[in-house]
Coordinates of C-alpha atoms in Angstrom, one line a residue:
M169 CA 87.1 7.0 -35.3
A170 CA 89.7 9.7 -35.2
E171 CA 91.1 8.4 -38.5
D172 CA 87.8 9.0 -40.2
G173 CA 88.1 12.7 -39.8
G174 CA 86.6 12.8 -36.3
H175 CA 83.0 12.0 -37.5
A176 CA 81.1 9.3 -35.5
T177 CA 79.0 6.7 -37.3
I178 CA 75.4 6.6 -36.1
I179 CA 73.4 3.4 -36.6
K180 CA 69.6 3.7 -36.2
K181 CA 67.5 0.6 -35.9
V182 CA 63.8 0.8 -36.6
K183 CA 61.5 -2.1 -35.7
K184 CA 58.6 -2.5 -38.0
G185 CA 55.6 -3.9 -36.3
K186 CA 53.6 -6.6 -38.0
G187 CA 49.9 -5.7 -37.9
G188 CA 48.3 -3.3 -35.5
G189 CA 48.1 -5.7 -32.7
H190 CA 45.9 -4.4 -30.0
H191 CA 46.6 -0.9 -31.1
G192 CA 45.7 -1.4 -34.8
G193 CA 42.4 -0.7 -36.5
A194 CA 42.0 -3.9 -38.5
W195 CA 39.7 -5.4 -35.8
K196 CA 37.3 -2.5 -36.1
V197 CA 36.5 -3.4 -39.7
A198 CA 35.6 -6.9 -38.8
Y199 CA 33.6 -5.7 -35.8
A200 CA 31.7 -3.2 -38.0
D201 CA 30.9 -6.0 -40.4
F202 CA 29.7 -8.2 -37.6
V203 CA 27.5 -5.4 -36.1
T204 CA 26.1 -4.6 -39.5
A205 CA 25.2 -8.3 -40.1
M206 CA 23.6 -8.5 -36.7
M207 CA 21.6 -5.3 -37.3
A208 CA 20.4 -6.6 -40.7
F209 CA 19.5 -10.0 -39.0
F210 CA 17.4 -8.4 -36.3
L211 CA 15.9 -6.0 -38.8
L212 CA 14.8 -9.0 -40.8
L213 CA 13.3 -10.6 -37.7
W214 CA 11.5 -7.4 -36.8
L215 CA 10.0 -7.1 -40.3
L216 CA 8.9 -10.8 -40.3
N217 CA 7.2 -10.2 -37.0
A218 CA 5.6 -6.9 -38.0
L219 CA 4.1 -8.1 -41.3
D220 CA 0.9 -10.1 -41.3
E221 CA 0.5 -13.5 -43.0
K222 CA -1.1 -12.0 -46.1
K223 CA 1.8 -9.7 -46.8
L224 CA 4.4 -12.4 -46.2
K225 CA 2.6 -14.7 -48.7
G226 CA 2.6 -11.9 -51.3
I227 CA 6.4 -11.5 -50.8
A228 CA 6.9 -15.2 -51.1
D229 CA 4.8 -15.4 -54.3
Y230 CA 6.9 -12.6 -55.7
F231 CA 10.1 -14.6 -55.4
T232 CA 8.5 -17.9 -56.4
P233 CA 9.0 -18.9 -60.1
T234 CA 5.9 -19.1 -62.3
W235 CA 6.7 -22.8 -63.0
T236 CA 7.2 -25.6 -60.5
V237 CA 8.8 -29.1 -61.0
F238 CA 7.2 -31.9 -59.1
R239 CA 9.4 -35.1 -58.8
D240 CA 7.7 -38.4 -58.3
A241 CA 10.0 -41.5 -58.1
G242 CA 9.2 -44.2 -60.6
A243 CA 7.0 -42.0 -62.8
S244 CA 7.5 -39.7 -65.7
H245 CA 5.4 -36.6 -66.3
T246 CA 5.3 -34.0 -68.9
M247 CA 3.9 -30.7 -67.5
P248 CA 2.7 -28.2 -70.1
M249 CA 4.1 -24.8 -69.6
Q250 CA 2.7 -21.4 -70.8
S251 CA 2.2 -20.8 -74.4
G252 CA 5.5 -20.8 -76.3
T253 CA 7.4 -22.4 -73.4
P254 CA 9.1 -25.8 -73.9
D255 CA 8.0 -28.8 -71.9
I256 CA 9.9 -30.3 -69.0
N257 CA 10.4 -34.0 -68.8
V258 CA 10.7 -35.6 -65.3
G259 CA 11.7 -39.2 -64.9
Q260 CA 13.7 -41.5 -62.7
G261 CA 16.9 -40.4 -64.3
G262 CA 16.4 -36.8 -63.3
V263 CA 15.0 -33.7 -64.9
S264 CA 15.5 -33.0 -68.6
M265 CA 15.1 -29.3 -69.4
P266 CA 15.7 -27.7 -72.7
S267 CA 17.7 -24.6 -73.0
F268 CA 15.9 -21.3 -72.8
E269 CA 16.5 -18.1 -74.4
R270 CA 16.1 -15.0 -72.3
S271 CA 13.3 -13.8 -74.5
D272 CA 11.5 -17.1 -73.9
L273 CA 11.2 -16.5 -70.2
T274 CA 8.3 -14.6 -68.8
P275 CA 9.2 -12.4 -65.8
P276 CA 7.5 -13.3 -62.6
P277 CA 4.5 -11.2 -61.7
S278 CA 4.9 -8.4 -59.1
P279 CA 2.7 -8.3 -56.0
M280 CA 0.7 -5.6 -57.7
D281 CA 0.0 -8.0 -60.6
L282 CA -1.4 -10.6 -58.2
Q283 CA -4.2 -8.2 -57.2
P284 CA -7.2 -7.9 -59.4
D285 CA -7.6 -4.8 -61.5
M286 CA -9.8 -2.6 -59.4
A287 CA -10.4 -0.2 -62.4
K288 CA -12.0 -3.0 -64.5
R289 CA -14.6 -4.0 -61.8
P290 CA -18.2 -2.8 -62.4
A291 CA -19.1 0.3 -60.6
A292 CA -21.0 -0.4 -57.4
N293 CA -23.4 1.8 -55.5
P294 CA -21.4 4.3 -53.5
A295 CA -23.6 3.7 -50.6
D296 CA -22.7 0.0 -50.7
E297 CA -19.0 0.6 -50.8
A298 CA -17.2 0.2 -47.5
P299 CA -15.0 3.1 -46.4
P300 CA -11.3 2.7 -47.1
E301 CA -9.7 0.6 -44.4
E302 CA -7.3 2.5 -42.2
L303 CA -3.8 1.3 -42.4
P304 CA -3.0 -0.7 -39.3
V305 CA -0.6 1.1 -37.1
N306 CA 1.6 -2.0 -36.6
D307 CA 2.8 -1.7 -40.3
P308 CA 6.2 -0.1 -39.7
A309 CA 7.0 0.6 -43.3
E310 CA 3.8 2.5 -44.1
A311 CA 3.9 4.2 -40.7
M312 CA 7.4 5.4 -41.4
R313 CA 6.4 6.6 -44.9
R314 CA 3.4 8.5 -43.4
V315 CA 5.6 10.1 -40.7
L316 CA 8.3 11.2 -43.2
S317 CA 5.6 12.7 -45.4
G318 CA 4.6 14.9 -42.5
E319 CA 1.3 13.2 -41.6
R320 CA 0.3 13.1 -38.0
L321 CA -0.6 9.6 -36.9
E322 CA -3.2 9.0 -34.3
A323 CA -2.5 6.6 -31.5
P324 CA -3.6 3.1 -32.3
K325 CA -7.0 2.1 -31.0
T326 CA -5.4 -0.8 -29.1
M327 CA -3.3 1.7 -27.2
Q328 CA -6.2 4.0 -26.5
T329 CA -8.2 1.0 -25.3
F330 CA -5.2 -0.1 -23.1
E331 CA -4.9 3.4 -21.6
Q332 CA -8.7 3.5 -20.9
A333 CA -8.5 0.1 -19.3
V334 CA -5.6 1.3 -17.1
Q335 CA -7.6 4.4 -16.1
D336 CA -10.7 2.3 -15.4
A337 CA -8.7 -0.1 -13.3
A338 CA -7.1 2.8 -11.3
Q339 CA -10.5 4.3 -10.8
R340 CA -11.9 1.0 -9.6
M341 CA -8.9 0.6 -7.2
V342 CA -9.6 4.1 -5.8
E343 CA -13.3 3.4 -5.4
A344 CA -12.6 0.1 -3.7
R345 CA -10.1 1.7 -1.4
D346 CA -12.7 4.4 -0.5
R347 CA -15.4 1.8 0.1
A348 CA -13.0 -0.2 2.3
R349 CA -12.2 2.9 4.3
E350 CA -15.8 3.8 4.7
R351 CA -16.6 0.2 5.8
D352 CA -13.7 0.4 8.3
I353 CA -14.9 3.8 9.7
A354 CA -18.5 2.5 9.9
A355 CA -17.4 -0.6 11.7
R356 CA -15.2 1.3 14.2
G357 CA -17.9 3.9 14.7
A358 CA -20.5 1.2 15.5
A359 CA -18.0 -0.4 17.9
E360 CA -17.5 3.0 19.6
R361 CA -21.2 3.6 19.8
R362 CA -21.6 0.3 21.6
S363 CA -18.8 1.3 23.9
F364 CA -20.6 4.5 24.7
E365 CA -23.8 2.7 25.4
D366 CA -22.0 0.2 27.7
T367 CA -20.4 3.2 29.6
A368 CA -23.9 4.8 30.0
D369 CA -25.3 1.5 31.3
R370 CA -22.5 1.1 33.8
L371 CA -22.9 4.7 35.0
L372 CA -26.7 4.3 35.5
K373 CA -26.1 1.0 37.4
A374 CA -23.5 2.7 39.6
I375 CA -25.8 5.5 40.5
S376 CA -28.8 3.2 41.2
S377 CA -26.7 0.9 43.4
D378 CA -25.3 3.8 45.6
P379 CA -27.9 4.9 48.2
S380 CA -26.3 8.4 48.4
T381 CA -26.9 9.0 44.7
R382 CA -29.9 6.9 43.9
E383 CA -32.3 9.9 44.5
L384 CA -30.2 12.0 42.1
S385 CA -30.9 9.9 39.0
G386 CA -33.5 12.6 38.0
N387 CA -30.6 15.1 37.8
L388 CA -28.9 13.0 35.2
T389 CA -29.4 12.6 31.4
L390 CA -27.3 10.5 29.1
R391 CA -27.4 10.5 25.3
V392 CA -25.1 9.6 22.4
T393 CA -24.6 12.4 19.9
D394 CA -22.4 13.0 16.9
E395 CA -19.8 14.4 19.3
G396 CA -19.9 11.5 21.6
L397 CA -21.4 10.4 24.9
E398 CA -23.0 13.4 26.6
I399 CA -23.5 13.3 30.4
N400 CA -25.7 16.2 31.7
I401 CA -25.9 16.9 35.4
M402 CA -28.6 19.5 35.7
D403 CA -30.7 21.4 38.3
R404 CA -34.1 20.3 39.5
E405 CA -36.6 22.4 41.4
D406 CA -35.8 20.7 44.7
E407 CA -32.3 19.5 43.9
P408 CA -29.9 22.1 42.3
V409 CA -26.4 21.3 41.3
F410 CA -24.9 24.6 42.3
P411 CA -26.0 27.2 44.9
S412 CA -27.5 30.3 43.3
G413 CA -24.6 32.5 42.0
G414 CA -22.0 30.0 43.4
A415 CA -19.3 28.1 41.5
E416 CA -18.8 25.1 43.9
P417 CA -21.2 22.2 43.4
Y418 CA -23.3 20.7 46.2
P419 CA -22.0 17.5 47.8
A420 CA -24.7 15.4 45.9
A421 CA -23.5 16.9 42.6
R422 CA -20.0 16.1 43.6
R423 CA -20.9 12.5 44.1
L424 CA -22.5 12.3 40.7
L425 CA -19.4 13.8 39.1
A426 CA -17.2 11.4 40.9
L427 CA -19.3 8.4 39.7
A428 CA -19.1 9.8 36.2
A429 CA -15.3 10.1 36.5
T430 CA -15.0 6.5 37.8
T431 CA -17.0 5.3 34.8
V432 CA -15.4 7.2 32.0
R433 CA -11.8 7.0 33.2
A434 CA -11.5 3.4 31.8
S435 CA -12.2 4.8 28.3
P436 CA -9.4 6.2 26.2
N437 CA -11.6 9.0 24.7
Q438 CA -10.9 12.6 25.3
I439 CA -13.2 14.6 27.6
A440 CA -14.8 18.1 27.4
V441 CA -16.3 19.8 30.4
R442 CA -18.8 22.6 29.9
A443 CA -21.1 24.7 32.1
Y444 CA -24.3 26.4 31.1
L445 CA -26.8 28.9 32.6
G446 CA -30.5 29.2 31.7
G447 CA -32.6 32.3 31.4
E448 CA -32.9 35.0 28.8
P449 CA -29.6 36.3 27.3
G450 CA -28.3 39.3 29.1
T451 CA -30.2 38.8 32.3
R452 CA -27.0 37.6 34.0
P453 CA -24.1 39.9 33.3
D454 CA -21.8 37.4 35.0
A455 CA -23.1 34.4 33.1
W456 CA -19.8 33.8 31.2
A457 CA -17.5 34.2 34.2
L458 CA -19.8 32.1 36.4
T459 CA -20.1 29.2 33.9
A460 CA -16.3 29.3 33.4
E461 CA -15.8 29.0 37.2
R462 CA -18.3 26.1 37.4
A463 CA -16.7 24.3 34.5
I464 CA -13.3 24.5 36.2
A465 CA -14.7 23.3 39.5
A466 CA -16.4 20.3 37.8
Q467 CA -13.1 19.5 36.0
K468 CA -11.3 19.5 39.3
V469 CA -13.8 17.0 40.8
L470 CA -13.2 14.7 37.7
T471 CA -9.4 14.8 37.9
D472 CA -9.5 14.3 41.7
A473 CA -11.6 11.2 41.1
G474 CA -9.0 9.6 38.8
V475 CA -9.5 11.1 35.3
P476 CA -6.0 11.9 33.8
V477 CA -5.6 15.7 33.3
A478 CA -4.2 14.9 29.8
R479 CA -7.5 13.5 28.7
V480 CA -9.4 16.7 29.5
E481 CA -9.0 18.8 26.3
E482 CA -11.7 21.4 26.8
V483 CA -13.0 23.3 29.9
S484 CA -15.4 26.1 28.9
G485 CA -18.1 28.3 30.3
R486 CA -20.9 28.7 27.7
G487 CA -22.9 31.4 29.5
Q488 CA -26.6 31.4 28.4
S489 CA -25.8 30.4 24.8
T490 CA -27.3 26.9 24.6
M491 CA -30.4 25.6 26.3
L492 CA -31.2 22.0 27.1
V493 CA -34.9 22.9 26.9
P494 CA -34.9 25.6 24.2
D495 CA -38.5 26.5 24.3
Q496 CA -38.4 27.1 28.1
R497 CA -35.3 29.1 28.8
A498 CA -36.2 29.6 32.5
D499 CA -36.4 25.8 33.0
P500 CA -33.9 24.8 35.8
R501 CA -32.6 22.0 33.7
N502 CA -30.9 24.5 31.5
N503 CA -28.5 25.1 34.5
R504 CA -26.2 22.2 34.1
I505 CA -22.7 20.7 33.8
T506 CA -22.0 18.7 30.7
V507 CA -19.3 16.1 30.4
V508 CA -18.7 14.9 26.9
L509 CA -16.8 11.7 26.2
R510 CA -15.7 12.6 22.6
R511 CA -15.6 10.3 19.7
A512 CA -12.3 9.0 18.4
V513 CA -13.9 7.9 15.1
P514 CA -15.8 10.5 13.1
V515 CA -19.4 9.9 12.3
S516 CA -19.7 8.6 8.7
S517 CA -22.0 10.6 6.5

């Protein structure tokens, strides 16, 4: 290389790839053709499904020739054509058709030609004419034309009917659920009322079977209210529950409270303990404090007899606010302790 003047000879080899391989773009053209063909195919299927039978027949008639050849083996027929049109001979050997000039052929009618001329019909009474039929919404071509022209299309009646049916079904489901809930509440409420009545019967039997409390049955009233089972232990003329002005109940009243505790402790319902005083409002300045102390004392007797403290959710002194005998505020029965076995199920209206 020194003899060539010191210049080195550089040889560059370039490999020419054949086709694009995986990196070429030829496959994209074929894929695009395939996608286009599939799109046209599915568009055709959609149009065939969207059009009704009448429109499909009109399109078929448009592409059907105005003449038809019927072949019957072993027979030869000559079918007359339209005026000025040569005949066609059909036989066993095949069909013999003369040559036609372009001017001899009649172009096939268009779908519009297949419809009768509405303008030539005799005028009818406007009152007898039916209103123009609304275009069915399931006609995609006309619907697209109307949308592109800026016309607002209403929802199809079938869709409106479907939506209304869905709303009606949902409303019926809500009403059925509410009725089922009401029936369930009513059933549980009736069962709870029977439980209260059974508790009252057991308490009365326990009092009448105990000689120490048998004479105190007149100090007791039981009733089922909207709040629950109400047990009232009240004063009598000859048998008070509390001493006058005192907060601790007499021994006989304690025995009644203990029997009540034994009866209600088997029930899961919550308990309220309240104390009341009779007389005109304001005649006892200490009415609120005294009734509060009596309620606390009665609650202690109940819990000592086995009622769980967690089940006692109310202990209150009501003063002279509520009378058991409203029209006789001085009646001794208004001085009372009330134990309420509260409802777990609300009273249905």
